[in-house]
Short mmCIF file of N, CA and C in Angstrom, two decimals:
data_model
loop_
_atom_site.label_atom_id
_atom_site.label_comp_id
_atom_site.label_asym_id
_atom_site.label_seq_id
_atom_site.Cartn_x
_atom_site.Cartn_y
_atom_site.Cartn_z
N MET A 184 0.96 -1.59 0.12
CA MET A 184 0.04 0.16 0.10
C MET A 184 0.88 1.18 -0.02
N HIS A 185 0.52 2.41 -0.66
CA HIS A 185 1.15 3.63 -0.54
C HIS A 185 0.86 4.61 0.22
N GLY A 186 0.54 4.15 1.45
CA GLY A 186 0.13 5.45 2.30
C GLY A 186 -1.50 5.18 2.87
N ASN A 187 -1.75 5.87 3.49
CA ASN A 187 -3.06 6.04 3.98
C ASN A 187 -4.03 6.59 3.15
N THR A 188 -3.25 7.83 2.31
CA THR A 188 -4.25 8.21 1.11
C THR A 188 -4.60 7.60 0.10
N MET A 189 -4.10 6.79 -0.38
CA MET A 189 -4.12 5.90 -1.52
C MET A 189 -5.85 5.32 -1.76
N PRO A 190 -6.23 4.96 -0.65
CA PRO A 190 -7.45 4.22 -0.70
C PRO A 190 -8.47 5.07 -0.77
N ASN A 191 -8.25 6.21 0.12
CA ASN A 191 -9.50 7.47 0.14
C ASN A 191 -9.30 8.21 -1.05
N ASP A 192 -8.29 8.19 -1.87
CA ASP A 192 -8.39 9.18 -3.18
C ASP A 192 -9.06 7.88 -4.30
N GLU A 193 -8.95 6.55 -4.39
CA GLU A 193 -9.36 6.10 -5.24
C GLU A 193 -11.06 5.80 -4.88
N LEU A 194 -11.33 5.81 -3.59
CA LEU A 194 -12.41 5.59 -3.20
C LEU A 194 -13.49 6.86 -3.66
N ASN A 195 -12.71 8.16 -3.21
CA ASN A 195 -13.45 9.42 -3.66
C ASN A 195 -13.58 9.46 -5.22
N ALA A 196 -12.65 9.04 -6.06
CA ALA A 196 -12.91 9.04 -7.38
C ALA A 196 -13.94 7.83 -7.63
N LEU A 197 -14.10 6.74 -7.06
CA LEU A 197 -15.24 5.83 -7.58
C LEU A 197 -16.52 6.37 -7.05
N ARG A 198 -16.45 6.99 -5.66
CA ARG A 198 -17.69 7.82 -5.52
C ARG A 198 -18.05 8.89 -6.51
N ALA A 199 -17.11 9.42 -6.99
CA ALA A 199 -17.53 10.83 -7.87
C ALA A 199 -17.83 10.19 -9.15
N ASP A 200 -17.34 9.10 -9.84
CA ASP A 200 -17.99 8.30 -10.95
C ASP A 200 -19.46 7.74 -10.59
N ILE A 201 -19.64 7.25 -9.51
CA ILE A 201 -21.24 6.94 -9.00
C ILE A 201 -22.24 8.16 -9.15
N ASP A 202 -21.74 9.34 -8.48
CA ASP A 202 -22.19 10.50 -8.52
C ASP A 202 -22.82 10.88 -10.01
N ALA A 203 -21.59 10.75 -10.82
CA ALA A 203 -22.00 11.16 -12.15
C ALA A 203 -23.00 10.22 -12.91
N VAL A 204 -22.61 8.82 -12.94
CA VAL A 204 -23.81 7.93 -13.20
C VAL A 204 -25.24 8.25 -12.76
N ASP A 205 -25.24 8.39 -11.25
CA ASP A 205 -26.54 8.81 -10.67
C ASP A 205 -27.38 10.03 -11.23
N ALA A 206 -26.23 10.78 -11.72
CA ALA A 206 -27.00 12.08 -12.50
C ALA A 206 -27.49 11.73 -13.73
N ARG A 207 -27.05 10.76 -14.56
CA ARG A 207 -27.33 10.43 -16.09
C ARG A 207 -28.37 9.61 -15.85
N ILE A 208 -28.51 9.06 -14.65
CA ILE A 208 -29.84 7.82 -14.58
C ILE A 208 -31.03 8.98 -14.17
N ILE A 209 -30.82 10.04 -13.34
CA ILE A 209 -32.07 10.91 -13.05
C ILE A 209 -32.46 11.69 -14.48
N ASP A 210 -31.33 12.06 -15.09
CA ASP A 210 -31.72 12.75 -16.15
C ASP A 210 -32.19 11.93 -17.21
N LEU A 211 -31.94 10.94 -17.45
CA LEU A 211 -32.52 9.57 -18.23
C LEU A 211 -33.97 9.46 -17.48
N LEU A 212 -34.33 9.05 -16.08
CA LEU A 212 -35.75 9.00 -15.81
C LEU A 212 -36.62 10.37 -16.31
N ALA A 213 -35.75 11.32 -16.24
CA ALA A 213 -36.70 12.49 -16.74
C ALA A 213 -37.19 12.36 -17.81
N GLN A 214 -36.40 12.40 -18.55
CA GLN A 214 -36.84 12.10 -20.32
C GLN A 214 -37.62 11.15 -20.54
N ARG A 215 -37.44 9.80 -19.91
CA ARG A 215 -38.18 8.99 -19.97
C ARG A 215 -39.98 9.11 -19.25
N PHE A 216 -39.73 10.22 -18.19
CA PHE A 216 -41.21 10.59 -17.62
C PHE A 216 -42.15 11.60 -18.87
N ARG A 217 -40.84 12.45 -19.08
CA ARG A 217 -41.52 13.11 -20.14
C ARG A 217 -42.12 12.71 -21.40
N ILE A 218 -41.72 11.53 -21.90
CA ILE A 218 -41.85 10.49 -22.97
C ILE A 218 -43.70 10.11 -22.36
N THR A 219 -43.36 9.58 -21.45
CA THR A 219 -44.73 8.61 -20.50
C THR A 219 -45.79 9.63 -20.61
N GLU A 220 -45.43 11.04 -20.26
CA GLU A 220 -46.70 11.99 -20.17
C GLU A 220 -47.16 12.40 -21.18
N ARG A 221 -46.57 12.25 -22.49
CA ARG A 221 -47.11 12.24 -23.70
C ARG A 221 -48.00 11.05 -24.01
N VAL A 222 -47.50 10.06 -23.94
CA VAL A 222 -48.24 8.74 -23.87
C VAL A 222 -49.52 8.67 -23.19
N GLY A 223 -49.52 9.13 -21.90
CA GLY A 223 -50.76 9.28 -21.42
C GLY A 223 -51.54 10.52 -21.84
N ASP A 224 -51.05 11.28 -22.23
CA ASP A 224 -52.08 12.30 -22.97
C ASP A 224 -53.07 11.77 -24.28
N LEU A 225 -52.12 10.79 -24.98
CA LEU A 225 -52.64 9.84 -26.07
C LEU A 225 -53.46 8.91 -25.48
N LYS A 226 -53.24 8.57 -24.54
CA LYS A 226 -54.14 7.14 -24.16
C LYS A 226 -55.61 7.81 -23.51
N ALA A 227 -55.41 9.11 -22.80
CA ALA A 227 -56.48 9.87 -22.19
C ALA A 227 -57.43 10.57 -23.54
N SER A 228 -56.77 11.05 -24.59
CA SER A 228 -57.76 11.61 -25.36
C SER A 228 -58.24 10.61 -26.32
N SER A 229 -57.81 9.25 -26.29
CA SER A 229 -58.35 8.12 -27.03
C SER A 229 -58.98 7.08 -26.16
N ALA A 230 -59.28 7.45 -25.05
CA ALA A 230 -60.17 6.83 -23.94
C ALA A 230 -59.29 5.16 -23.59
N LEU A 231 -58.18 5.34 -23.68
CA LEU A 231 -57.45 4.02 -23.80
C LEU A 231 -57.28 3.90 -22.01
N ALA A 232 -57.21 2.13 -21.65
CA ALA A 232 -57.05 2.31 -20.04
C ALA A 232 -55.56 2.89 -19.73
N PRO A 233 -55.22 3.15 -18.55
CA PRO A 233 -53.80 3.62 -18.23
C PRO A 233 -52.86 2.39 -17.98
N VAL A 234 -53.30 1.35 -18.16
CA VAL A 234 -52.52 -0.10 -17.93
C VAL A 234 -52.73 -0.83 -19.39
N ASP A 235 -51.46 -1.12 -19.67
CA ASP A 235 -51.37 -2.15 -21.09
C ASP A 235 -50.86 -3.49 -20.34
N ALA A 236 -51.61 -4.37 -19.83
CA ALA A 236 -50.77 -5.70 -19.19
C ALA A 236 -49.98 -6.30 -20.56
N VAL A 237 -50.54 -6.47 -21.82
CA VAL A 237 -49.68 -7.24 -22.30
C VAL A 237 -48.41 -6.60 -22.87
N ARG A 238 -48.32 -4.98 -22.79
CA ARG A 238 -47.24 -4.46 -23.05
C ARG A 238 -46.00 -4.44 -21.72
N GLU A 239 -46.84 -4.48 -20.86
CA GLU A 239 -46.25 -4.48 -19.37
C GLU A 239 -45.41 -5.76 -19.22
N ALA A 240 -46.22 -6.83 -19.33
CA ALA A 240 -45.46 -8.22 -19.17
C ALA A 240 -44.37 -8.14 -20.61
N ALA A 241 -44.35 -7.80 -21.67
CA ALA A 241 -43.78 -8.08 -22.57
C ALA A 241 -42.03 -7.04 -22.19
N GLN A 242 -42.77 -5.80 -21.51
CA GLN A 242 -41.24 -5.03 -21.21
C GLN A 242 -40.76 -5.96 -19.61
N MET A 243 -41.43 -6.29 -19.12
CA MET A 243 -40.56 -6.87 -17.84
C MET A 243 -39.89 -8.55 -18.33
N ALA A 244 -40.11 -8.96 -19.47
CA ALA A 244 -39.61 -10.08 -20.12
C ALA A 244 -38.29 -9.46 -20.23
N ARG A 245 -38.67 -8.31 -21.17
CA ARG A 245 -37.38 -7.62 -21.83
C ARG A 245 -36.00 -6.94 -20.76
N TYR A 246 -36.83 -6.64 -19.80
CA TYR A 246 -36.23 -6.02 -18.56
C TYR A 246 -35.10 -7.08 -18.25
N HIS A 247 -35.68 -8.37 -17.85
CA HIS A 247 -35.07 -9.41 -17.35
C HIS A 247 -33.99 -10.06 -18.36
N ALA A 248 -34.09 -9.85 -19.74
CA ALA A 248 -33.21 -10.39 -20.55
C ALA A 248 -32.09 -9.55 -20.57
N LEU A 249 -32.50 -8.35 -20.40
CA LEU A 249 -31.42 -7.21 -20.66
C LEU A 249 -30.43 -7.10 -19.46
N ALA A 250 -31.31 -7.34 -18.24
CA ALA A 250 -30.69 -7.49 -16.98
C ALA A 250 -29.40 -8.89 -17.04
N THR A 251 -29.79 -10.00 -17.66
CA THR A 251 -28.95 -11.02 -17.58
C THR A 251 -27.94 -10.84 -18.55
N ALA A 252 -28.10 -10.35 -19.80
CA ALA A 252 -27.16 -9.89 -20.74
C ALA A 252 -26.12 -9.01 -20.15
N ALA A 253 -26.34 -8.17 -19.15
CA ALA A 253 -25.58 -7.14 -18.70
C ALA A 253 -25.13 -7.34 -17.33
N GLY A 254 -25.12 -8.71 -16.75
CA GLY A 254 -24.72 -9.52 -15.67
C GLY A 254 -25.07 -8.69 -14.55
N ILE A 255 -26.41 -8.18 -14.39
CA ILE A 255 -27.04 -7.56 -13.28
C ILE A 255 -28.05 -8.59 -13.09
N ALA A 256 -28.59 -8.80 -11.52
CA ALA A 256 -29.66 -9.54 -11.18
C ALA A 256 -30.85 -8.84 -11.55
N PRO A 257 -31.41 -9.77 -12.20
CA PRO A 257 -33.00 -9.45 -12.81
C PRO A 257 -33.77 -8.97 -12.07
N ALA A 258 -33.94 -9.54 -10.64
CA ALA A 258 -34.86 -9.14 -9.93
C ALA A 258 -34.59 -7.73 -9.23
N VAL A 259 -33.43 -6.99 -9.23
CA VAL A 259 -33.37 -5.64 -9.01
C VAL A 259 -33.70 -4.67 -10.33
N VAL A 260 -33.39 -5.30 -11.45
CA VAL A 260 -33.63 -4.17 -12.38
C VAL A 260 -35.17 -4.46 -12.69
N THR A 261 -35.96 -5.54 -12.61
CA THR A 261 -37.69 -5.49 -12.76
C THR A 261 -38.11 -4.82 -11.53
N ALA A 262 -37.38 -4.84 -10.32
CA ALA A 262 -37.99 -3.99 -9.15
C ALA A 262 -38.06 -2.85 -9.49
N VAL A 263 -36.72 -1.76 -10.16
CA VAL A 263 -36.77 -0.82 -10.20
C VAL A 263 -37.62 -0.35 -11.14
N PHE A 264 -37.69 -1.19 -12.36
CA PHE A 264 -38.91 -0.66 -13.64
C PHE A 264 -40.15 -0.89 -13.03
N ARG A 265 -40.63 -1.84 -12.14
CA ARG A 265 -41.82 -1.95 -11.62
C ARG A 265 -42.09 -0.73 -10.80
N THR A 266 -41.47 0.06 -10.29
CA THR A 266 -41.68 1.07 -9.65
C THR A 266 -41.98 2.49 -10.71
N ILE A 267 -41.22 2.25 -11.51
CA ILE A 267 -41.02 3.36 -12.52
C ILE A 267 -42.56 3.21 -13.37
N ILE A 268 -42.88 1.90 -13.50
CA ILE A 268 -44.15 1.78 -14.30
C ILE A 268 -45.40 1.91 -13.69
N ASP A 269 -45.01 1.60 -12.35
CA ASP A 269 -46.21 1.96 -11.46
C ASP A 269 -46.56 3.56 -11.55
N GLU A 270 -45.54 4.25 -11.33
CA GLU A 270 -45.57 5.78 -11.27
C GLU A 270 -46.63 6.38 -12.26
N VAL A 271 -45.96 5.64 -13.78
CA VAL A 271 -46.45 5.89 -14.88
C VAL A 271 -48.02 5.66 -14.87
N VAL A 272 -48.36 4.66 -14.55
CA VAL A 272 -49.74 4.09 -14.54
C VAL A 272 -50.36 5.09 -13.48
N ARG A 273 -50.14 5.39 -12.19
CA ARG A 273 -50.84 6.37 -11.75
C ARG A 273 -50.98 7.85 -12.20
N GLU A 274 -49.94 8.16 -12.98
CA GLU A 274 -50.08 9.36 -13.85
C GLU A 274 -50.99 9.35 -14.91
N HIS A 275 -50.98 8.08 -15.51
CA HIS A 275 -51.94 7.89 -16.65
C HIS A 275 -53.35 8.08 -15.95
N ALA A 276 -53.17 7.27 -15.11
CA ALA A 276 -54.91 7.27 -14.23
C ALA A 276 -55.21 8.67 -14.10
N ARG A 277 -54.61 9.57 -13.43
CA ARG A 277 -54.66 10.89 -12.94
C ARG A 277 -55.32 11.97 -14.50
N ARG A 278 -54.12 11.41 -15.43
CA ARG A 278 -54.86 12.18 -16.97
C ARG A 278 -56.02 11.99 -17.12
N ARG A 279 -56.48 10.73 -16.72
CA ARG A 279 -58.09 10.20 -17.47
C ARG A 279 -59.15 10.85 -16.70
N SER A 280 -58.62 11.32 -15.44
CA SER A 280 -59.95 11.92 -14.68
C SER A 280 -60.28 13.29 -14.79
#
């Protein structure tokens, strides 16, 4: 080891990388929610249901496959997307009322 500062420097650099990735994830979520707002408006104006169970099932299978290919636990990825989709559905339901 090269003294006590080496691990802290590396740790701080890695944490900065994590913070940058987190900011990108949040930016992408914001972009995704802007798009789903437009979907919600289209569904509301066309009297479509807020939930599309067939699409959701297909997407969950897709997320599972993408997670597996990326070496990430599929349960983690599908849980994250379940949370996102649940929020989108709530927003679509609000737009219908």
